[in-house]
Structures are given as structure tokens and as C-alpha cells.
Amino acid sequence: AILGACCADILTHGAIEARCAVLCSFIIAIATTGLKLTRLLVSRVQEIHTSWQLLSTIFLNHLLIRCLLPLVGLGLCLLANSAWIPVAAAALILAGELTGRYLFFVTVVPTNMASDYLLQEAA
């Protein structure tokens, strides 16, 4: 949603409705991220809680970058006077979203190993 709103902001040359959509989608994205992190923190399932432990220790810098890039992009987008600043803001927001996807895949803790499958392949 936030990337679509950024594209709308670029295509409409900073229309107030598009900037409002960027702000609203950013608030929704931050709230969703907060809820997901809270769910990881309070989960009693070992694999889910271990994902929180990875995010709060080893990947903490990545998590901070994931949150700060869209925030800087939002600030640029809302204060844009030039035609190229919203493009830079969209690039920052896109980089934040890609960092979020990276974190999703590297902090997943599997519930089981595929050792049975690998043993069958070796036989």
C-alpha cells in the first residue's frame, strides 16, 4: 500500500490526496510492524519467539534500518517541492520494504528439519 501511494504521489506531482495516502499507509505499515513484533515477543511457541530473539539481537541493526528508511522517505515525500524528491522518497521506502522482506526470510526458524528427505535422497 505504501509503495502504491508513493507511485500515486509521483504520478500526481504531489497532490494533497496522494500525500495523505502516503502518510496513512505509512501509519498503517508501522502499526502492522509493531503488532507483528509484539506477536513474536509474546508468543509461547519456541520457533516464533526465537524469531524475535534473532530480530532483537543479531538483526537489530537491520530492523532499525527497516524502520528508519521509510521514515526518512516519508519526511522527504511530505516536504517535497521538486519533482525528483518524491522519486528519492519512494526509493528509500522501497529499500525499507526490501529490507523487511530480507528480515522475514532470514529470521524464520523452521519447525522441523528436512533431514528425513535428505536421507531418502542419499539412499
mmCIF file of C-alpha atoms in Angstrom:
data_model
loop_
_atom_site.group_PDB
_atom_site.id
_atom_site.type_symbol
_atom_site.label_atom_id
_atom_site.label_comp_id
_atom_site.label_asym_id
_atom_site.label_seq_id
_atom_site.Cartn_x
_atom_site.Cartn_y
_atom_site.Cartn_z
ATOM 1 C CA ALA A 1 0.000 0.000 0.000
ATOM 2 C CA ILE A 2 2.772 2.426 0.862
ATOM 3 C CA LEU A 3 4.584 1.842 -2.423
ATOM 4 C CA GLY A 4 1.379 2.344 -4.366
ATOM 5 C CA ALA A 5 0.730 5.593 -2.541
ATOM 6 C CA CYS A 6 4.284 6.722 -3.340
ATOM 7 C CA CYS A 7 3.724 5.968 -7.012
ATOM 8 C CA ALA A 8 0.469 7.937 -6.899
ATOM 9 C CA ASP A 9 2.340 10.836 -5.300
ATOM 10 C CA ILE A 10 4.923 10.758 -8.087
ATOM 11 C CA LEU A 11 2.337 10.499 -10.862
ATOM 12 C CA THR A 12 0.122 13.274 -9.491
ATOM 13 C CA HIS A 13 3.098 15.574 -8.872
ATOM 14 C CA GLY A 14 2.448 15.828 -5.141
ATOM 15 C CA ALA A 15 -1.319 16.156 -4.966
ATOM 16 C CA ILE A 16 -2.509 16.596 -1.395
ATOM 17 C CA GLU A 17 -4.655 13.450 -1.602
ATOM 18 C CA ALA A 18 -1.677 11.370 -2.690
ATOM 19 C CA ARG A 19 0.489 12.733 0.125
ATOM 20 C CA CYS A 20 -2.290 11.981 2.598
ATOM 21 C CA ALA A 21 -2.417 8.432 1.216
ATOM 22 C CA VAL A 22 1.350 8.092 1.721
ATOM 23 C CA LEU A 23 1.026 9.271 5.323
ATOM 24 C CA CYS A 24 -1.952 6.996 6.077
ATOM 25 C CA SER A 25 -0.313 3.951 4.513
ATOM 26 C CA PHE A 26 2.898 4.671 6.434
ATOM 27 C CA ILE A 27 0.966 4.791 9.719
ATOM 28 C CA ILE A 28 -0.746 1.507 8.847
ATOM 29 C CA ALA A 29 2.603 -0.100 7.913
ATOM 30 C CA ILE A 30 4.254 0.993 11.168
ATOM 31 C CA ALA A 31 1.262 -0.205 13.207
ATOM 32 C CA THR A 32 1.309 -3.560 11.415
ATOM 33 C CA THR A 33 5.045 -3.929 12.008
ATOM 34 C CA GLY A 34 4.569 -3.122 15.685
ATOM 35 C CA LEU A 35 1.800 -5.698 16.019
ATOM 36 C CA LYS A 36 3.906 -8.357 14.298
ATOM 37 C CA LEU A 37 6.873 -7.677 16.566
ATOM 38 C CA THR A 38 4.627 -7.788 19.632
ATOM 39 C CA ARG A 39 3.199 -11.117 18.491
ATOM 40 C CA LEU A 40 6.711 -12.506 18.113
ATOM 41 C CA LEU A 41 7.682 -11.225 21.561
ATOM 42 C CA VAL A 42 4.749 -12.681 23.495
ATOM 43 C CA SER A 43 4.449 -15.974 21.628
ATOM 44 C CA ARG A 44 4.849 -19.171 23.634
ATOM 45 C CA VAL A 45 5.795 -21.128 20.505
ATOM 46 C CA GLN A 46 9.549 -21.608 20.610
ATOM 47 C CA GLU A 47 10.173 -21.042 16.886
ATOM 48 C CA ILE A 48 8.171 -17.809 16.804
ATOM 49 C CA HIS A 49 9.816 -16.443 19.933
ATOM 50 C CA THR A 50 13.230 -17.407 18.559
ATOM 51 C CA SER A 51 12.485 -15.217 15.534
ATOM 52 C CA TRP A 52 12.002 -12.333 17.990
ATOM 53 C CA GLN A 53 15.304 -13.159 19.649
ATOM 54 C CA LEU A 54 17.047 -13.035 16.264
ATOM 55 C CA LEU A 55 15.435 -9.690 15.451
ATOM 56 C CA SER A 56 16.305 -8.186 18.816
ATOM 57 C CA THR A 57 19.944 -9.281 18.801
ATOM 58 C CA ILE A 58 21.702 -10.302 15.604
ATOM 59 C CA PHE A 59 19.428 -8.462 13.172
ATOM 60 C CA LEU A 60 18.658 -5.425 15.340
ATOM 61 C CA ASN A 61 20.590 -3.072 13.051
ATOM 62 C CA HIS A 62 18.685 -4.399 10.049
ATOM 63 C CA LEU A 63 15.406 -3.903 11.890
ATOM 64 C CA LEU A 64 16.307 -0.309 12.731
ATOM 65 C CA ILE A 65 17.279 0.351 9.114
ATOM 66 C CA ARG A 66 13.984 -1.224 8.021
ATOM 67 C CA CYS A 67 12.106 1.263 10.197
ATOM 68 C CA LEU A 68 14.252 4.343 9.540
ATOM 69 C CA LEU A 69 14.410 4.194 5.732
ATOM 70 C CA PRO A 70 10.629 4.561 5.264
ATOM 71 C CA LEU A 71 10.560 7.259 7.955
ATOM 72 C CA VAL A 72 13.170 9.327 6.111
ATOM 73 C CA GLY A 73 11.361 8.640 2.845
ATOM 74 C CA LEU A 74 8.103 9.840 4.382
ATOM 75 C CA GLY A 75 9.747 13.030 5.567
ATOM 76 C CA LEU A 76 11.147 13.671 2.114
ATOM 77 C CA CYS A 77 7.828 12.898 0.486
ATOM 78 C CA LEU A 78 5.843 15.248 2.695
ATOM 79 C CA LEU A 79 8.336 18.103 2.353
ATOM 80 C CA ALA A 80 8.960 17.685 -1.379
ATOM 81 C CA ASN A 81 8.995 20.762 -3.556
ATOM 82 C CA SER A 82 10.898 19.344 -6.515
ATOM 83 C CA ALA A 83 9.731 16.681 -8.937
ATOM 84 C CA TRP A 84 12.657 14.366 -8.115
ATOM 85 C CA ILE A 85 12.358 14.352 -4.335
ATOM 86 C CA PRO A 86 9.283 12.060 -4.315
ATOM 87 C CA VAL A 87 11.239 9.623 -6.504
ATOM 88 C CA ALA A 88 14.061 9.593 -3.943
ATOM 89 C CA ALA A 89 11.494 9.166 -1.164
ATOM 90 C CA ALA A 90 9.916 6.234 -2.990
ATOM 91 C CA ALA A 91 13.380 4.682 -3.427
ATOM 92 C CA LEU A 92 14.035 4.966 0.315
ATOM 93 C CA ILE A 93 10.663 3.463 1.130
ATOM 94 C CA LEU A 94 11.276 0.661 -1.378
ATOM 95 C CA ALA A 95 14.675 -0.024 0.215
ATOM 96 C CA GLY A 96 12.978 -0.231 3.615
ATOM 97 C CA GLU A 97 10.394 -2.660 2.299
ATOM 98 C CA LEU A 98 13.057 -4.834 0.673
ATOM 99 C CA THR A 99 14.960 -4.859 3.963
ATOM 100 C CA GLY A 100 11.753 -6.013 5.634
ATOM 101 C CA ARG A 101 11.410 -8.862 3.148
ATOM 102 C CA TYR A 102 15.039 -9.828 3.773
ATOM 103 C CA LEU A 103 14.422 -9.878 7.526
ATOM 104 C CA PHE A 104 11.333 -12.013 7.056
ATOM 105 C CA PHE A 105 13.248 -14.708 5.238
ATOM 106 C CA VAL A 106 16.427 -14.740 7.330
ATOM 107 C CA THR A 107 14.736 -14.738 10.734
ATOM 108 C CA VAL A 108 12.372 -17.621 10.051
ATOM 109 C CA VAL A 109 13.061 -20.520 12.399
ATOM 110 C CA PRO A 110 11.896 -23.824 10.903
ATOM 111 C CA THR A 111 9.682 -26.093 12.969
ATOM 112 C CA ASN A 112 11.413 -29.194 11.638
ATOM 113 C CA MET A 113 14.429 -30.077 9.585
ATOM 114 C CA ALA A 114 14.291 -31.789 6.227
ATOM 115 C CA SER A 115 16.716 -34.473 7.370
ATOM 116 C CA ASP A 116 14.282 -37.293 6.535
ATOM 117 C CA TYR A 117 14.019 -36.012 2.979
ATOM 118 C CA LEU A 118 17.778 -35.630 2.664
ATOM 119 C CA LEU A 119 18.386 -39.159 3.975
ATOM 120 C CA GLN A 120 15.979 -40.575 1.366
ATOM 121 C CA GLU A 121 17.760 -38.655 -1.386
ATOM 122 C CA ALA A 122 21.124 -40.063 -0.333
ATOM 123 C CA ALA A 123 19.795 -43.647 -0.406
#
